[in-house]
PDB file of C-alpha atoms and ligand atoms in Angstrom:
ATOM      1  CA  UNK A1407      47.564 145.915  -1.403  1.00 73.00           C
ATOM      2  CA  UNK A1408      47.725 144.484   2.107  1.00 93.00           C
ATOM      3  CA  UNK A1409      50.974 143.637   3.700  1.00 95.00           C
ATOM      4  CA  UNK A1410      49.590 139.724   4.214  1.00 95.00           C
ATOM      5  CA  UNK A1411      48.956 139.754   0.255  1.00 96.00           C
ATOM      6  CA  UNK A1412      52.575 141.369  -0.237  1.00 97.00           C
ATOM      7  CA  UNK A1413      54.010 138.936   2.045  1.00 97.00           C
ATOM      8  CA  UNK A1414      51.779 135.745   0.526  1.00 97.00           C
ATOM      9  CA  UNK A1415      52.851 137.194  -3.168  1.00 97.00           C
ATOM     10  CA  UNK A1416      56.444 137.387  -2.315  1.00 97.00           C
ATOM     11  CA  UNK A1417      56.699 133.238  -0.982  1.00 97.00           C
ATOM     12  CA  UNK A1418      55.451 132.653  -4.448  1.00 96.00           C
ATOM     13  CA  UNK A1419      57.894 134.679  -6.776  1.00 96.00           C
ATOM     14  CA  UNK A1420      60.708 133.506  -4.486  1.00 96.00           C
ATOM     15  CA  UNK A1421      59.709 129.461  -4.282  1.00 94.00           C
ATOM     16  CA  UNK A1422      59.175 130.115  -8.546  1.00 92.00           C
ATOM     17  CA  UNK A1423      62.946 131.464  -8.639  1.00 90.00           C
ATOM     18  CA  UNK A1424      64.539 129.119  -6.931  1.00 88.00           C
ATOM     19  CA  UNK A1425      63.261 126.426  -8.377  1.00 81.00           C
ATOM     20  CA  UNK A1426      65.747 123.516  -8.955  1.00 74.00           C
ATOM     21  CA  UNK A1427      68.417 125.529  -7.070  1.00 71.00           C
ATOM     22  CA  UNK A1428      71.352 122.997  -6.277  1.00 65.00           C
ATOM     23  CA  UNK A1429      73.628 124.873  -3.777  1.00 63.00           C
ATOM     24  CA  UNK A1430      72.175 124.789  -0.523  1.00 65.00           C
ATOM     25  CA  UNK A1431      70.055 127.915  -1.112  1.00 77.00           C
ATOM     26  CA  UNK A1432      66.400 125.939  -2.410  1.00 88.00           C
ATOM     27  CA  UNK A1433      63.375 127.333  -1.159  1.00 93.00           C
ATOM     28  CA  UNK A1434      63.649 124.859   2.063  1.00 94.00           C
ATOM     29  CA  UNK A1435      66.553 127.179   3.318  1.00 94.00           C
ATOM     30  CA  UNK A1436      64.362 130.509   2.457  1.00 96.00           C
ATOM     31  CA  UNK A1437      61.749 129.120   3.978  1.00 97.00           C
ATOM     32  CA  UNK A1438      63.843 127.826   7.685  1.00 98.00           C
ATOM     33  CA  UNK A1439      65.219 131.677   7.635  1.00 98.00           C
ATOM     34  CA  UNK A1440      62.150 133.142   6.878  1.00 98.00           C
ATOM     35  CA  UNK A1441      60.363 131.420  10.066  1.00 98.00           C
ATOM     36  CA  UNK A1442      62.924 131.910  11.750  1.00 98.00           C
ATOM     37  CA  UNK A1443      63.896 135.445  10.935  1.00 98.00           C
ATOM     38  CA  UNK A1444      59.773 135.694  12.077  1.00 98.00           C
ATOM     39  CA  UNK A1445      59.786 134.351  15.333  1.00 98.00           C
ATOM     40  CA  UNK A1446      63.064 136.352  16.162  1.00 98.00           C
ATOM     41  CA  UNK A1447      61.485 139.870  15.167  1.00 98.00           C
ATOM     42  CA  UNK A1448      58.692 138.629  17.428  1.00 98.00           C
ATOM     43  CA  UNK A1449      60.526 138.146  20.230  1.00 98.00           C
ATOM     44  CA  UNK A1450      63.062 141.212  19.144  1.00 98.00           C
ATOM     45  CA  UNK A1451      60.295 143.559  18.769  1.00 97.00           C
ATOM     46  CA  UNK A1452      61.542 144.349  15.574  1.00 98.00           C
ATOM     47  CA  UNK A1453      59.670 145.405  12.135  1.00 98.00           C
ATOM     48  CA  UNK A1454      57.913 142.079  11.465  1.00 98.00           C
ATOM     49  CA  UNK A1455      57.412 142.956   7.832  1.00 98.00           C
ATOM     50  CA  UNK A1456      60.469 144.332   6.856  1.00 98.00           C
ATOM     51  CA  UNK A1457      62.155 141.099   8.319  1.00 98.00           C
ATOM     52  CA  UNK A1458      59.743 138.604   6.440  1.00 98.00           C
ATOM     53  CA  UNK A1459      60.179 140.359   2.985  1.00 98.00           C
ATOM     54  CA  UNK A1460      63.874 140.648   3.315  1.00 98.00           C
ATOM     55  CA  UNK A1461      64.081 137.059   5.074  1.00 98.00           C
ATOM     56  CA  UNK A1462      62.254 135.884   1.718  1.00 98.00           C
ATOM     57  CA  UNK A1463      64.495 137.699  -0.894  1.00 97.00           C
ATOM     58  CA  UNK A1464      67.774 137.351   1.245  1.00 95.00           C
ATOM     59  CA  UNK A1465      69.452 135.377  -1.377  1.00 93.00           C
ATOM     60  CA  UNK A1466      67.705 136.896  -4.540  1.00 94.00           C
ATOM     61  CA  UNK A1467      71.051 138.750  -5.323  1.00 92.00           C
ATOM     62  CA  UNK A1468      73.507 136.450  -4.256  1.00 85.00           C
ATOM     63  CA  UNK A1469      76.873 136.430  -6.676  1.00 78.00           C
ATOM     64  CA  UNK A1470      76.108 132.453  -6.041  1.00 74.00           C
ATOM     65  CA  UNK A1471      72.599 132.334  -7.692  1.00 77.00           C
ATOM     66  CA  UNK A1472      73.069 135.543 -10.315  1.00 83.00           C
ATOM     67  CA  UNK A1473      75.391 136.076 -13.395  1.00 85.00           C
ATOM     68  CA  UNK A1474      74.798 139.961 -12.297  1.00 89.00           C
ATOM     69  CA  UNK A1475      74.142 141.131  -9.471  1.00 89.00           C
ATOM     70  CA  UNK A1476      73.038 144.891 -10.691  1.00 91.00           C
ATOM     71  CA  UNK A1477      70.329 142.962 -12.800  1.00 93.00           C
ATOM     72  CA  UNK A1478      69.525 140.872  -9.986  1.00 93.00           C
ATOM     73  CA  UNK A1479      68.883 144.348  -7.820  1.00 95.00           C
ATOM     74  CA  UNK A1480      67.557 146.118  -9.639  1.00 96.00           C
ATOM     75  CA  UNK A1481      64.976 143.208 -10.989  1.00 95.00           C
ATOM     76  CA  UNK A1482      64.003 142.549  -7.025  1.00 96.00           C
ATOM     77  CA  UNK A1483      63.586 146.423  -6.662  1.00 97.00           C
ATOM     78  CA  UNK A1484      61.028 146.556  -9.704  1.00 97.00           C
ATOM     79  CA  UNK A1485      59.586 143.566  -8.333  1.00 96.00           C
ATOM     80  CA  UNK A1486      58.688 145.295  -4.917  1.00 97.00           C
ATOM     81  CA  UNK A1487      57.468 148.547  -6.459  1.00 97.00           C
ATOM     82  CA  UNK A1488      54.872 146.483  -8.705  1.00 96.00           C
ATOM     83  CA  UNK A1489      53.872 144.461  -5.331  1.00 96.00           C
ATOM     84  CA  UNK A1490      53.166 147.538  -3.842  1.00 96.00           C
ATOM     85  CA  UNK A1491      55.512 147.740  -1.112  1.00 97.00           C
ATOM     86  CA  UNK A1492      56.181 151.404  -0.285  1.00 97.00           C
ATOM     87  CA  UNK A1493      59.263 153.481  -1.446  1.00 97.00           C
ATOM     88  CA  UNK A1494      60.423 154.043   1.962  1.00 97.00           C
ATOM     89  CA  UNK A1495      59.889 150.146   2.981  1.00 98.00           C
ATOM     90  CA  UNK A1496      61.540 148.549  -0.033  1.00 98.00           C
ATOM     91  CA  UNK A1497      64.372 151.083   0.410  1.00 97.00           C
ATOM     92  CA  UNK A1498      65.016 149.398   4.313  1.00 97.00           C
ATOM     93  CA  UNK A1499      64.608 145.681   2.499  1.00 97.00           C
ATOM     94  CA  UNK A1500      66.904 146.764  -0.493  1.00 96.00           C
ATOM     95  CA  UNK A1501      69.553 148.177   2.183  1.00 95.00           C
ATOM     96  CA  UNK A1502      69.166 144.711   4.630  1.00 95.00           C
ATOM     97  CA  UNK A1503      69.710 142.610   1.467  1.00 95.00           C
ATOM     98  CA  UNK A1504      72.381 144.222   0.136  1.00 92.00           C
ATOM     99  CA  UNK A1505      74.474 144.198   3.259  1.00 90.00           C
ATOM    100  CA  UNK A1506      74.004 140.804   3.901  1.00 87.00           C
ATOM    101  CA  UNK A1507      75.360 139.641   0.785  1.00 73.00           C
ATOM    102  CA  UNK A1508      78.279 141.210   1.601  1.00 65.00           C
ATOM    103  CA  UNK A1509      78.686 138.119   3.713  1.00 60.00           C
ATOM    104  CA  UNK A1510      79.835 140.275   7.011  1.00 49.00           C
ATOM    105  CA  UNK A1511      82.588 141.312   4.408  1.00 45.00           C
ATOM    106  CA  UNK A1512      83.976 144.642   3.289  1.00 52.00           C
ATOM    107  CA  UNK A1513      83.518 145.861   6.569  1.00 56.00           C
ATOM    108  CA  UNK A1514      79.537 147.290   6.353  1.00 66.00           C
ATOM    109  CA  UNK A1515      78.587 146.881   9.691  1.00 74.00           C
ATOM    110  CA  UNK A1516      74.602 146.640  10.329  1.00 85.00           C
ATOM    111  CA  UNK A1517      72.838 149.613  11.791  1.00 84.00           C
ATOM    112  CA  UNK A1518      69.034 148.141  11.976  1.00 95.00           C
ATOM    113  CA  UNK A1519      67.591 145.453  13.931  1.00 97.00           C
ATOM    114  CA  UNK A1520      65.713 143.974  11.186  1.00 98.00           C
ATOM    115  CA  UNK A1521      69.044 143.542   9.397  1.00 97.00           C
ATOM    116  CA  UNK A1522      70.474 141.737  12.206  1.00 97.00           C
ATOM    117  CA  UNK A1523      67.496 139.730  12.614  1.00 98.00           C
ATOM    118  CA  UNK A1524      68.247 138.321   9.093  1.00 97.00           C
ATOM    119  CA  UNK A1525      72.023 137.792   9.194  1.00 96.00           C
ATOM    120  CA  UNK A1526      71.602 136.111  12.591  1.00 97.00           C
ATOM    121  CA  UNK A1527      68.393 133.857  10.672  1.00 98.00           C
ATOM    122  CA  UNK A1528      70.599 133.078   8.305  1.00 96.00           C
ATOM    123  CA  UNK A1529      73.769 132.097  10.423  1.00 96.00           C
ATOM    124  CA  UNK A1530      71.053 129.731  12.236  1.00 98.00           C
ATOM    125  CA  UNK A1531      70.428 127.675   9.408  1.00 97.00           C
ATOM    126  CA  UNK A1532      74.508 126.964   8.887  1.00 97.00           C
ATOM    127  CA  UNK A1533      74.944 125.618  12.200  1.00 98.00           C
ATOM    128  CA  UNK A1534      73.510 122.456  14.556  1.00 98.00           C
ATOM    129  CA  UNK A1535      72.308 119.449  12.568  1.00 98.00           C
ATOM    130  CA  UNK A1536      71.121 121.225   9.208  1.00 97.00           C
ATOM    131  CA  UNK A1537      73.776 123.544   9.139  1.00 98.00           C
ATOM    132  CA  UNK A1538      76.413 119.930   8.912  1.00 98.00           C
ATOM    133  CA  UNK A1539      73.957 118.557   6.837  1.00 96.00           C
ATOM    134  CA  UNK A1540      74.072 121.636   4.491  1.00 95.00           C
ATOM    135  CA  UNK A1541      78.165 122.188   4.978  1.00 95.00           C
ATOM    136  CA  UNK A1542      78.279 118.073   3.392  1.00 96.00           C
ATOM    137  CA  UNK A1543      75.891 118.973   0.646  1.00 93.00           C
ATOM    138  CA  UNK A1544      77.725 122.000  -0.316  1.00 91.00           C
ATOM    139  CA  UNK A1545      81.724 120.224   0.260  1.00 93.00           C
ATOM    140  CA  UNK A1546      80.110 117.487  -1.838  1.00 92.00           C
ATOM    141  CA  UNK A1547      78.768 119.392  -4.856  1.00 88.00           C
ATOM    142  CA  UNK A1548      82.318 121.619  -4.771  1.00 88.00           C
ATOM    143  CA  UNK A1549      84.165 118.169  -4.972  1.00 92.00           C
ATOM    144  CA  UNK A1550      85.606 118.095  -1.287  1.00 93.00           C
ATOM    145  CA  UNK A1551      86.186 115.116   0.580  1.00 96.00           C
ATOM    146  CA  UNK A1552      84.350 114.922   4.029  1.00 97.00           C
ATOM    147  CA  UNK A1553      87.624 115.020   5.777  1.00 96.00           C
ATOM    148  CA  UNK A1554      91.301 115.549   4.622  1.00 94.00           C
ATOM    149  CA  UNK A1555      94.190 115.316   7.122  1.00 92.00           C
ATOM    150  CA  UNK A1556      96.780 116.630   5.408  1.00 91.00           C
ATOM    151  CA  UNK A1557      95.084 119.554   4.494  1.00 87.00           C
ATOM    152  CA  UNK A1558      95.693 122.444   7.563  1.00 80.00           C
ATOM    153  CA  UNK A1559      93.236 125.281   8.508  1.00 78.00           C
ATOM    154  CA  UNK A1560      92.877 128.327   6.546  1.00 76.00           C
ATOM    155  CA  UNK A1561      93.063 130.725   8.734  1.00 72.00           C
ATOM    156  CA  UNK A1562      93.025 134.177   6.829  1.00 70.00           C
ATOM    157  CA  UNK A1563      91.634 133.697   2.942  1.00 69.00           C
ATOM    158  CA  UNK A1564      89.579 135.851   0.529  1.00 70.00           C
ATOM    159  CA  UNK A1565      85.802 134.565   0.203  1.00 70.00           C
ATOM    160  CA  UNK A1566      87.055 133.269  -3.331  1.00 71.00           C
ATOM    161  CA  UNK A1567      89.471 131.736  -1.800  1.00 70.00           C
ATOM    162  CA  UNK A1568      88.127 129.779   0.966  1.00 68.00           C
ATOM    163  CA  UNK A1569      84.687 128.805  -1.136  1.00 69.00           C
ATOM    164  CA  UNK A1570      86.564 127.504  -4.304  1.00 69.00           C
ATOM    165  CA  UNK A1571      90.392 126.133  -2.540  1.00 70.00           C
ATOM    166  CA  UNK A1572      90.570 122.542  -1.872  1.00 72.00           C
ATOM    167  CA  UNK A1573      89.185 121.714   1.889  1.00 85.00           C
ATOM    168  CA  UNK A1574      87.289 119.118   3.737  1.00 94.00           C
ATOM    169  CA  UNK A1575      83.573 119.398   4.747  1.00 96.00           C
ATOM    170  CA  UNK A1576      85.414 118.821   8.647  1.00 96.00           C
ATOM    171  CA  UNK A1577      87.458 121.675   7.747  1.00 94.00           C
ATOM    172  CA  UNK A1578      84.741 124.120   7.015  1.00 94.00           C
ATOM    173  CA  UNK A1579      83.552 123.897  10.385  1.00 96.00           C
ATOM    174  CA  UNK A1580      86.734 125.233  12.216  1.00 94.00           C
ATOM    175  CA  UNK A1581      87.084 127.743   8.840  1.00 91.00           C
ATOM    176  CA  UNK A1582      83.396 128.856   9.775  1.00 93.00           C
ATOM    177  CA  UNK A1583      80.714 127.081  11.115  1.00 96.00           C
ATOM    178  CA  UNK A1584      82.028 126.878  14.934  1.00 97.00           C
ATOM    179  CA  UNK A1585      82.556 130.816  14.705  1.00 95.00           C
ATOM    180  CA  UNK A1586      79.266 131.596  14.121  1.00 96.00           C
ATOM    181  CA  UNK A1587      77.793 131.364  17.764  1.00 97.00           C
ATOM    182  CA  UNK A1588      80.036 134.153  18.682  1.00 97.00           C
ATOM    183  CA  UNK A1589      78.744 136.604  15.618  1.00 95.00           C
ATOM    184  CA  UNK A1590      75.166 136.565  16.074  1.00 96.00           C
ATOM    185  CA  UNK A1591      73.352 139.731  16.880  1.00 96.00           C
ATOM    186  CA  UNK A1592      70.540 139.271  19.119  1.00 97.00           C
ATOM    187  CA  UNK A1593      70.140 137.890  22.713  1.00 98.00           C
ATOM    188  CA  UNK A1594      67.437 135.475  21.187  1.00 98.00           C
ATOM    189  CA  UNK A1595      69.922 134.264  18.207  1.00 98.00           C
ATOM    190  CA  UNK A1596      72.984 133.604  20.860  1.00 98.00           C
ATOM    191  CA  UNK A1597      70.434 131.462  22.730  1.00 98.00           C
ATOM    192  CA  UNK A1598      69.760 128.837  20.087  1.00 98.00           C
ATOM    193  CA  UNK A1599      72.751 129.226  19.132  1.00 98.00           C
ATOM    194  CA  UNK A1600      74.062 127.956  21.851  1.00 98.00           C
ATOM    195  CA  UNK A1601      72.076 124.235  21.928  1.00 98.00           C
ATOM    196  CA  UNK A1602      73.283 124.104  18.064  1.00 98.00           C
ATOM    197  CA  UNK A1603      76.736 124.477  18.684  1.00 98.00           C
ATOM    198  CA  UNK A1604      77.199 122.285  21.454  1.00 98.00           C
ATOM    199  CA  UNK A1605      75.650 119.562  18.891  1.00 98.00           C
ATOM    200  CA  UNK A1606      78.169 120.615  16.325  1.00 98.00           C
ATOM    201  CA  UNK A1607      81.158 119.921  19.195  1.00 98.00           C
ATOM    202  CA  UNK A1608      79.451 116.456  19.766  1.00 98.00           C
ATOM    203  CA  UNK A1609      78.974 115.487  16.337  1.00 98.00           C
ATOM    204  CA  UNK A1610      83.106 116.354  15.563  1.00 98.00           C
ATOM    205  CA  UNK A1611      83.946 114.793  18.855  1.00 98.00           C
ATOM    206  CA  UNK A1612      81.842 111.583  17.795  1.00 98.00           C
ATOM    207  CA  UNK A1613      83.448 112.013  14.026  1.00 98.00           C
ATOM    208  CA  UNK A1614      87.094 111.851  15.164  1.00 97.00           C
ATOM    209  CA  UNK A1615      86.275 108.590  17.599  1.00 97.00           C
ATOM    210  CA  UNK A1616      85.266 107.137  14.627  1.00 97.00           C
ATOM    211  CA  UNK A1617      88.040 108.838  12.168  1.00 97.00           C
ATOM    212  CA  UNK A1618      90.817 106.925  14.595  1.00 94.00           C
ATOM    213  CA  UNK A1619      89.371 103.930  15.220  1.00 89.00           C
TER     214      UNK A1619
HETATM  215  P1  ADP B2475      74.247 131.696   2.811  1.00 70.11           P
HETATM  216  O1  ADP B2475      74.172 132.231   1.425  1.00 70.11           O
HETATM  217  O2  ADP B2475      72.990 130.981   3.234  1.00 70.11           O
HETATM  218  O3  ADP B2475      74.670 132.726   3.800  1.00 70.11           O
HETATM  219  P2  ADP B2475      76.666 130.335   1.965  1.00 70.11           P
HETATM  220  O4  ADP B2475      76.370 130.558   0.544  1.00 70.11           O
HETATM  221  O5  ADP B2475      77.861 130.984   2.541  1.00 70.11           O
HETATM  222  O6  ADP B2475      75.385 130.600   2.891  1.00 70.11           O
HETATM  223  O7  ADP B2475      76.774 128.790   2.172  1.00 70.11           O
HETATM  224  C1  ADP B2475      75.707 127.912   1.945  1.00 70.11           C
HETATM  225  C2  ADP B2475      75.894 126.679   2.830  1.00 70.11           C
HETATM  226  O8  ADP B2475      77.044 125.967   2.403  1.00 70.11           O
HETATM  227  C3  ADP B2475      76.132 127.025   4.300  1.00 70.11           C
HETATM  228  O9  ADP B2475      75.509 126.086   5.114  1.00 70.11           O
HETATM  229  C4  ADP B2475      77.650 126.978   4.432  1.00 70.11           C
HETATM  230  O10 ADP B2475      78.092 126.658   5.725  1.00 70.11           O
HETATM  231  C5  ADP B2475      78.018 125.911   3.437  1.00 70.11           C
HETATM  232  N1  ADP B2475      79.359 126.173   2.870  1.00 70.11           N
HETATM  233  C6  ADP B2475      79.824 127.325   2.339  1.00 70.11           C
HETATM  234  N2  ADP B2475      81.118 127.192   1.943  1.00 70.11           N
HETATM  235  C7  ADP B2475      81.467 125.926   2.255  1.00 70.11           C
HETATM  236  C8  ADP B2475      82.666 125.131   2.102  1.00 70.11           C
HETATM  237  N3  ADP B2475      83.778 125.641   1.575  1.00 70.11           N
HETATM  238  N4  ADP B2475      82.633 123.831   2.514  1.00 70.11           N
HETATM  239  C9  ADP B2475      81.512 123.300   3.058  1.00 70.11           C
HETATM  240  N5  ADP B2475      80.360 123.975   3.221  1.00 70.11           N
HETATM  241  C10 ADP B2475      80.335 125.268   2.827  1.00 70.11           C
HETATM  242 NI1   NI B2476      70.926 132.229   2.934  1.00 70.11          NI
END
């Protein structure tokens, strides 16, 4: 099998999974982080292939989308074995996706450029104008307001914690989103990341004009 059939077969098991997916991970958001993920392993000189399949499965495991994650591994690794994908290259996707989900938690730091590549596609698509589009739709279906006051900053929380405690879409970007700049990877990532944060400090800038009056 050819790695352009792999890849090709892949879009379609993924866009079949996540069909009707509610929580800001539908195939729209697979599909920004895969091209994205692409063009940065382009200009990275990284592993094109290895970055498109894991930029397509990235969220295949997620404790968000799966009642078990061991299923949900080991389903993805019988899945890449019957596409064809080499031992040794489904081992490097396994290993990418499996760190990521950590969600830069528990300390795993990433040792490959293609797994960089796909944490920093991935922090892309939560910052600039879909990333606050995607932080409303998420506060929204959680039962947040868009802005709270009287709530403060959480400063230090678990991930359980800070997804499922009571906050304000505004809040999430000083909990998260405006951090993210600083934690991408590459030299290409902290580029556009730059233009999308500076929208981000407009847009909360324009929000609290309007918030006062
Ligand atoms: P991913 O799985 O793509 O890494 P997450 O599952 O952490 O992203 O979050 C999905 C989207 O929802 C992101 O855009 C993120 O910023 C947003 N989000 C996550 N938690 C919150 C929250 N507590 N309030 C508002 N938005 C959130
Ligand atoms: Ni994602």
């Amino acid at each position: 099998m050819n790695k352009q059939t792999i890849v090709a077969d892949t879009i379609d098991m993924v866009k079949e999974k996540l069909n009707n997916e509610g929580s800001g991970h539908d195939w729209y958001h697979i599909e920004r982080v895969w091209k994205m993920a692409s063009k940065l392993a382009a200009k990275e000189q990284a592993n094109s292939y290895i970055v498109e399949l894991a930029a397509l499965m990235h969220d295949l495991i997620d404790d968000k989308l799966v009642s078990s994650k061991d299923e949900a591994v080991q389903e993805v690794e019988y899945w890449l074995e019957g596409a064809g994908v080499s031992s040794s290259d489904a081992e490097r996707i396994m290993d990418i996706i499996q760190t990521i989900s950590f969600k830069g938690g528990n300390g795993r730091k990433l040792t490959t450029l293609e797994a960089q590549i796909v944490q920093d596609a991935d922090r892309l698509d939560a910052i600039g104008a879909i990333g606050i589009a995607r932080c409303f739709t998420y506060a929204g279906s959680k039962g947040d307001v868009i802005f709270n006051p009287e709530l403060s900053v959480r400063e230090s929380m678990t991930e359980k914690e800070y997804r499922e405690g009571p906050s304000s879409a505004v809040h999430h970007f000083y909990e998260k989103l405006l951090k993210l700049k600083d934690l991408m990877n590459t030299e290409t990532a902290k580029q556009i990341a730059e233009e999308r944060h500076a929208f981000m400090e407009d847009f909360l800038i324009q929000f609290f004009n309007e918030w006062e009056g």
